[in-house]
Coordinates of C-alpha atoms in Angstrom, one line a residue:
M1 CA 0.0 0.0 0.0
K2 CA 2.8 2.4 1.0
T3 CA 4.7 1.7 -2.2
G4 CA 1.5 2.2 -4.3
L5 CA 0.8 5.5 -2.6
K6 CA 4.3 6.7 -3.2
L7 CA 4.0 5.8 -6.9
V8 CA 0.7 7.7 -7.1
L9 CA 2.2 10.8 -5.3
L10 CA 5.3 10.6 -7.6
T11 CA 3.1 10.5 -10.7
V12 CA 1.1 13.5 -9.5
I13 CA 4.2 15.5 -8.7
L14 CA 5.8 14.7 -12.1
T15 CA 2.6 15.6 -13.9
V16 CA 2.4 19.0 -12.1
A17 CA 6.0 19.7 -12.6
L18 CA 6.0 18.9 -16.3
G19 CA 2.8 20.9 -16.8
A20 CA 4.5 23.9 -15.0
I21 CA 7.5 23.6 -17.3
A22 CA 5.3 23.5 -20.4
Y23 CA 3.3 26.4 -19.1
A24 CA 6.4 28.4 -18.4
K25 CA 7.6 27.9 -21.9
E26 CA 4.3 28.7 -23.6
E27 CA 4.8 31.4 -26.2
F28 CA 2.3 34.0 -27.4
F29 CA 2.0 36.1 -30.6
I30 CA 0.5 39.6 -30.9
K31 CA -0.9 40.6 -34.3
I32 CA -1.0 44.4 -34.3
A33 CA -3.4 46.0 -36.8
H34 CA -2.2 49.4 -38.1
T35 CA -3.9 51.9 -40.5
H36 CA -0.8 53.2 -42.2
G37 CA 2.5 52.1 -43.6
P38 CA 5.7 52.6 -41.6
G39 CA 6.3 55.9 -43.3
T40 CA 9.5 57.8 -43.9
D41 CA 9.6 60.1 -40.9
P42 CA 12.6 59.4 -38.6
E43 CA 10.1 59.4 -35.7
H44 CA 6.4 59.3 -35.7
Y45 CA 3.9 59.2 -32.8
A46 CA 2.1 56.2 -34.1
H47 CA 4.7 54.1 -35.9
T48 CA 7.8 54.6 -33.8
P49 CA 6.3 53.5 -30.4
L50 CA 4.8 50.4 -32.0
Q51 CA 8.1 49.5 -33.6
C52 CA 9.9 49.9 -30.3
F53 CA 7.2 47.9 -28.5
V54 CA 7.7 44.9 -30.9
K55 CA 11.4 44.8 -30.1
D56 CA 11.0 45.5 -26.4
I57 CA 8.3 43.0 -25.6
E58 CA 10.3 40.1 -27.1
Q59 CA 13.4 41.2 -25.2
A60 CA 11.5 41.7 -21.9
T61 CA 9.8 38.3 -22.1
N62 CA 12.9 36.4 -23.4
G63 CA 10.9 35.6 -26.5
R64 CA 7.8 34.3 -24.8
I65 CA 5.8 37.1 -26.4
K66 CA 6.5 38.1 -30.0
A67 CA 4.6 40.7 -31.9
K68 CA 4.3 41.8 -35.6
I69 CA 2.8 45.0 -37.1
Y70 CA 0.4 44.5 -40.0
W71 CA 0.6 47.8 -41.9
N72 CA -1.9 49.5 -44.2
H73 CA -5.1 47.9 -43.1
A74 CA -3.7 44.4 -43.9
L75 CA -6.0 42.9 -41.2
G76 CA -9.0 45.1 -42.3
K77 CA -10.3 48.5 -41.7
P78 CA -10.5 49.6 -38.0
E79 CA -14.2 48.8 -37.8
K80 CA -13.6 45.2 -38.8
V81 CA -10.5 44.9 -36.6
M82 CA -12.6 45.9 -33.5
N83 CA -14.7 42.9 -34.1
L84 CA -11.6 40.7 -34.6
L85 CA -10.3 42.0 -31.2
R86 CA -13.5 40.9 -29.5
S87 CA -13.3 37.4 -31.0
G88 CA -9.6 37.1 -30.2
M89 CA -8.5 36.7 -33.8
V90 CA -6.5 39.9 -33.6
E91 CA -4.6 40.7 -30.4
M92 CA -4.1 44.5 -30.6
Q93 CA -5.0 47.7 -32.4
A94 CA -3.8 51.2 -31.5
F95 CA -6.4 53.7 -32.8
A96 CA -8.7 56.6 -31.9
D97 CA -11.0 56.1 -29.0
G98 CA -14.0 56.8 -31.2
Q99 CA -13.5 53.6 -33.1
A100 CA -14.7 51.7 -30.0
A101 CA -17.9 53.8 -29.6
P102 CA -20.2 51.5 -31.6
Y103 CA -19.0 48.6 -29.4
Y104 CA -18.9 50.2 -26.0
K105 CA -20.9 53.4 -25.7
D106 CA -19.5 54.7 -22.4
I107 CA -16.1 55.4 -24.0
Q108 CA -17.7 58.5 -25.5
A109 CA -17.4 60.3 -22.1
I110 CA -13.8 60.9 -22.9
G111 CA -15.0 63.1 -25.8
I112 CA -16.6 65.8 -23.7
P113 CA -15.7 69.0 -25.5
Y114 CA -12.9 71.0 -23.8
L115 CA -12.7 68.3 -21.0
F116 CA -8.9 68.6 -20.7
P117 CA -7.5 72.2 -20.5
N118 CA -4.0 71.1 -21.2
R119 CA -1.8 68.0 -21.7
E120 CA -0.5 67.8 -18.1
V121 CA -4.1 67.6 -16.7
C122 CA -5.0 65.2 -19.5
Y123 CA -2.2 62.8 -18.8
E124 CA -2.9 62.8 -15.0
V125 CA -6.5 61.8 -15.6
L126 CA -5.9 59.3 -18.4
D127 CA -3.2 57.5 -16.3
G128 CA -5.3 57.7 -13.1
P129 CA -7.7 55.4 -11.2
V130 CA -10.9 56.6 -12.9
I131 CA -9.7 55.5 -16.4
E132 CA -8.0 52.3 -15.1
K133 CA -11.4 51.3 -13.5
F134 CA -13.0 52.1 -16.9
N135 CA -10.5 50.1 -18.8
E136 CA -11.1 47.0 -16.7
K137 CA -14.9 47.3 -17.0
M138 CA -14.8 47.8 -20.7
G139 CA -12.6 44.7 -21.1
R140 CA -15.0 42.5 -19.0
E141 CA -18.2 43.8 -20.7
C142 CA -17.1 44.4 -24.2
G143 CA -14.1 42.0 -24.9
I144 CA -11.9 45.0 -25.9
R145 CA -9.6 46.3 -23.2
P146 CA -7.7 49.6 -23.3
I147 CA -4.4 49.2 -21.6
A148 CA -3.0 52.7 -22.0
W149 CA -4.2 56.0 -23.6
G150 CA -1.6 57.5 -25.8
E151 CA -1.9 60.7 -28.0
N152 CA -3.2 60.8 -31.5
G153 CA -1.3 64.0 -32.4
G154 CA -2.7 66.3 -29.7
Y155 CA -5.9 68.2 -29.8
R156 CA -8.6 67.9 -32.5
H157 CA -9.4 70.9 -34.7
F158 CA -11.8 71.6 -37.6
S159 CA -10.6 71.8 -41.2
S160 CA -12.5 72.7 -44.3
N161 CA -12.3 74.6 -47.6
K162 CA -14.2 77.5 -46.1
L163 CA -12.6 80.2 -43.9
M164 CA -13.5 79.6 -40.2
K165 CA -12.9 82.1 -37.5
T166 CA -16.0 81.7 -35.2
A167 CA -18.7 79.3 -34.4
A168 CA -21.0 81.1 -36.9
D169 CA -18.6 80.3 -39.7
L170 CA -19.1 76.5 -39.1
K171 CA -22.8 76.5 -39.7
G172 CA -24.0 74.6 -42.8
L173 CA -20.8 72.6 -43.3
K174 CA -21.0 68.9 -44.0
M175 CA -18.5 67.6 -41.4
R176 CA -17.0 64.1 -41.4
T177 CA -17.0 62.4 -38.0
M178 CA -16.4 58.9 -36.7
T179 CA -19.4 56.8 -35.8
H180 CA -19.4 58.4 -32.4
P181 CA -22.6 59.9 -31.1
V182 CA -20.8 62.5 -29.0
H183 CA -18.8 63.8 -31.9
M184 CA -21.8 63.8 -34.1
E185 CA -23.9 65.7 -31.6
M186 CA -21.2 68.2 -31.0
V187 CA -21.1 68.9 -34.8
R188 CA -24.9 69.3 -34.8
L189 CA -24.8 71.7 -31.9
L190 CA -22.5 73.9 -34.0
G191 CA -25.0 73.9 -36.9
M192 CA -23.1 71.5 -39.1
S193 CA -24.2 68.2 -40.6
P194 CA -22.3 65.2 -39.2
T195 CA -21.4 62.5 -41.7
P196 CA -19.8 59.4 -40.4
I197 CA -17.1 58.1 -42.7
S198 CA -14.4 55.6 -42.1
Y199 CA -10.9 57.0 -41.7
A200 CA -9.8 54.8 -44.6
D201 CA -12.3 56.7 -46.9
L202 CA -11.7 60.2 -45.5
Y203 CA -9.3 61.5 -48.2
T204 CA -11.6 60.5 -51.0
A205 CA -14.7 61.9 -49.3
L206 CA -13.0 65.3 -49.0
Q207 CA -11.6 65.1 -52.5
T208 CA -15.0 64.4 -54.1
G209 CA -17.0 66.8 -52.0
V210 CA -19.0 64.2 -50.1
V211 CA -18.1 66.2 -47.0
D212 CA -16.8 69.8 -46.7
G213 CA -14.5 69.2 -43.8
Q214 CA -13.3 67.0 -40.9
E215 CA -12.0 67.3 -37.4
N216 CA -8.7 65.7 -36.3
S217 CA -5.3 66.5 -34.8
I218 CA -2.7 68.5 -36.8
S219 CA -0.5 65.4 -37.1
T220 CA -3.4 63.3 -38.4
V221 CA -4.1 65.9 -41.1
K222 CA -0.5 65.7 -42.2
M223 CA -0.2 61.9 -42.0
A224 CA -3.4 61.5 -44.1
K225 CA -2.2 64.1 -46.6
L226 CA -5.4 66.1 -46.0
D227 CA -3.5 69.3 -46.9
E228 CA -4.1 68.2 -50.5
V229 CA -7.8 68.5 -50.1
Q230 CA -8.3 71.1 -47.3
K231 CA -7.5 74.8 -47.3
Y232 CA -8.2 76.0 -43.7
I233 CA -7.7 74.7 -40.2
I234 CA -9.1 76.5 -37.1
L235 CA -7.1 75.7 -34.0
D236 CA -10.1 75.5 -31.7
G237 CA -8.8 72.4 -29.9
H238 CA -12.4 71.2 -29.1
M239 CA -11.3 67.7 -28.0
Y240 CA -8.2 65.9 -27.0
A241 CA -7.3 63.1 -29.4
P242 CA -6.4 59.8 -27.7
W243 CA -4.4 57.0 -29.4
V244 CA -5.7 54.0 -27.4
W245 CA -3.8 50.7 -27.2
F246 CA -6.8 48.3 -27.4
Y247 CA -6.2 44.7 -26.6
S248 CA -8.3 41.6 -27.0
Q249 CA -9.6 40.6 -23.6
K250 CA -9.6 36.9 -24.7
F251 CA -5.8 37.3 -25.5
L252 CA -5.1 38.9 -22.1
D253 CA -7.0 36.2 -20.3
K254 CA -4.7 33.6 -21.8
L255 CA -1.5 35.2 -20.5
P256 CA 0.1 34.0 -17.3
D257 CA 0.3 36.7 -14.6
D258 CA 4.0 37.4 -15.1
L259 CA 3.6 38.0 -18.8
R260 CA 0.6 40.1 -18.3
Q261 CA 2.5 42.4 -16.0
I262 CA 5.4 42.7 -18.4
L263 CA 3.0 43.4 -21.3
F264 CA 1.2 46.2 -19.4
R265 CA 4.6 47.7 -18.4
E266 CA 5.9 47.7 -22.0
V267 CA 2.7 49.1 -23.4
R268 CA 2.8 52.0 -20.9
K269 CA 6.5 52.6 -21.7
A270 CA 5.6 52.8 -25.4
V271 CA 2.8 55.2 -24.7
A272 CA 5.1 57.5 -22.8
L273 CA 7.3 57.6 -25.9
N274 CA 4.2 58.2 -28.0
R275 CA 3.3 61.3 -26.0
E276 CA 6.8 62.7 -26.2
I277 CA 7.0 62.2 -30.0
S278 CA 3.4 63.5 -30.5
Q279 CA 4.3 66.8 -29.1
R280 CA 7.3 67.2 -31.3
N281 CA 5.4 66.0 -34.3
E282 CA 2.6 68.5 -33.7
K283 CA 4.9 71.5 -33.8
K284 CA 6.8 70.2 -36.9
D285 CA 3.6 69.1 -38.7
L286 CA 1.9 72.5 -38.2
E287 CA 4.9 74.2 -39.8
Y288 CA 4.7 71.6 -42.7
L289 CA 1.0 72.3 -43.3
E290 CA 1.6 76.1 -43.4
K291 CA 4.4 75.6 -46.0
K292 CA 2.1 73.5 -48.1
G293 CA -0.4 76.4 -48.2
V294 CA -2.9 75.5 -45.6
T295 CA -4.2 78.6 -43.8
I296 CA -4.0 78.2 -40.0
I297 CA -6.5 80.2 -38.0
E298 CA -5.8 80.9 -34.3
P299 CA -9.3 81.7 -32.9
T300 CA -9.7 84.5 -30.3
P301 CA -10.4 83.4 -26.7
E302 CA -14.0 84.7 -27.2
A303 CA -14.4 82.5 -30.3
K304 CA -13.2 79.4 -28.4
A305 CA -15.4 80.2 -25.4
E306 CA -18.4 80.4 -27.7
I307 CA -17.7 76.9 -29.1
K308 CA -17.3 75.6 -25.6
K309 CA -20.5 77.2 -24.4
L310 CA -22.5 75.8 -27.3
T311 CA -21.2 72.2 -26.9
Q312 CA -19.9 71.2 -23.5
G313 CA -23.0 71.6 -21.3
P314 CA -25.4 69.9 -23.8
I315 CA -22.9 67.0 -24.3
V316 CA -22.5 66.5 -20.6
A317 CA -26.3 66.4 -20.2
M318 CA -26.6 63.9 -23.1
L319 CA -24.0 61.6 -21.6
K320 CA -25.6 61.6 -18.2
K321 CA -29.0 60.9 -19.7
N322 CA -28.0 58.1 -22.1
Y323 CA -24.8 56.6 -20.7
D324 CA -23.0 56.1 -17.4
P325 CA -23.7 59.2 -15.3
Q326 CA -21.2 58.1 -12.6
L327 CA -18.4 57.9 -15.1
V328 CA -19.1 61.4 -16.3
D329 CA -19.1 62.7 -12.8
D330 CA -15.9 60.8 -11.9
L331 CA -14.2 62.2 -15.0
L332 CA -15.2 65.8 -14.3
E333 CA -14.1 65.4 -10.7
A334 CA -10.8 63.9 -11.7
V335 CA -10.2 66.9 -14.0
K336 CA -10.9 69.3 -11.2
E337 CA -8.5 67.4 -8.9
A338 CA -5.8 67.4 -11.6
E339 CA -6.2 71.1 -12.2
A340 CA -5.9 71.8 -8.4
K341 CA -2.6 69.7 -8.3
Q342 CA -1.3 71.7 -11.3
A343 CA -2.2 75.0 -9.7
A344 CA -0.3 73.8 -6.6
G345 CA 2.8 72.9 -8.7
K346 CA 2.4 69.2 -8.0
L347 CA 2.0 68.0 -11.6

């Protein structure tokens, strides 16, 4: 009996040990969907951090996680990729927060007009507990989990082929938006006609006159070559433009704890690089657009205040009525706390 028991125990121990060894050596692959090619810029806020991440994640995990970027919509347009993330067929996509709005409506709260007065306050909130709680909830409920919120070229501005100096000048324009109810309602509140169009089709829509204008960051305008089809940009800065690193929750659930921790660390490191580069890109790209003949309009404080007055209050009310009112309140409170820290010199 004792000999038999020893054999059983030995078998169990060996089985567990061999399983642990196999588990420890398990390897994972991240397919990264990207909307553009690698480009020719020596550093770019979207391409460079992704390229660094691919190298760094393999090094940091001793090859247990490998990653590859699929350029130029090779895995499909962003809308398709969001569904592939949910199913676990694609592991990652870095893109604008608005792409997730059709799949998880509460993400629209980040699009409150003039929510973030400056980058320092913005980073403090996006890296803080309110957003981390939101990230976890979205992953559980939607199957797409943001890990970190980078920067998609800075703040969003309106462009068109019509001179725009005030809110009154925006009235009547057909404005391209994402399929994002907050963006669309903001455009309506300013007297424009919102027209949801995929980013992949944006250039052609502007070129053929399907829409008169669009709203994006300066660096996105440059990257998409919209200077070829747009004459004016008004630097109204109505929204911050996040560049969110979305992951498949199914993929994250497969990772052992040690690899998940390393992945999160490397993503956040890449996003820190993204923010640094984005600020440099924005300045350089603004100069580039001016040289290409785009007229850049700096609105007066009164003009910006008018746009804010027309949009922020109604959007907050809309979000509280139709979506998660607690998230809206938590975000607004987090912004106030970050502003107070900044005023006290603690940011």
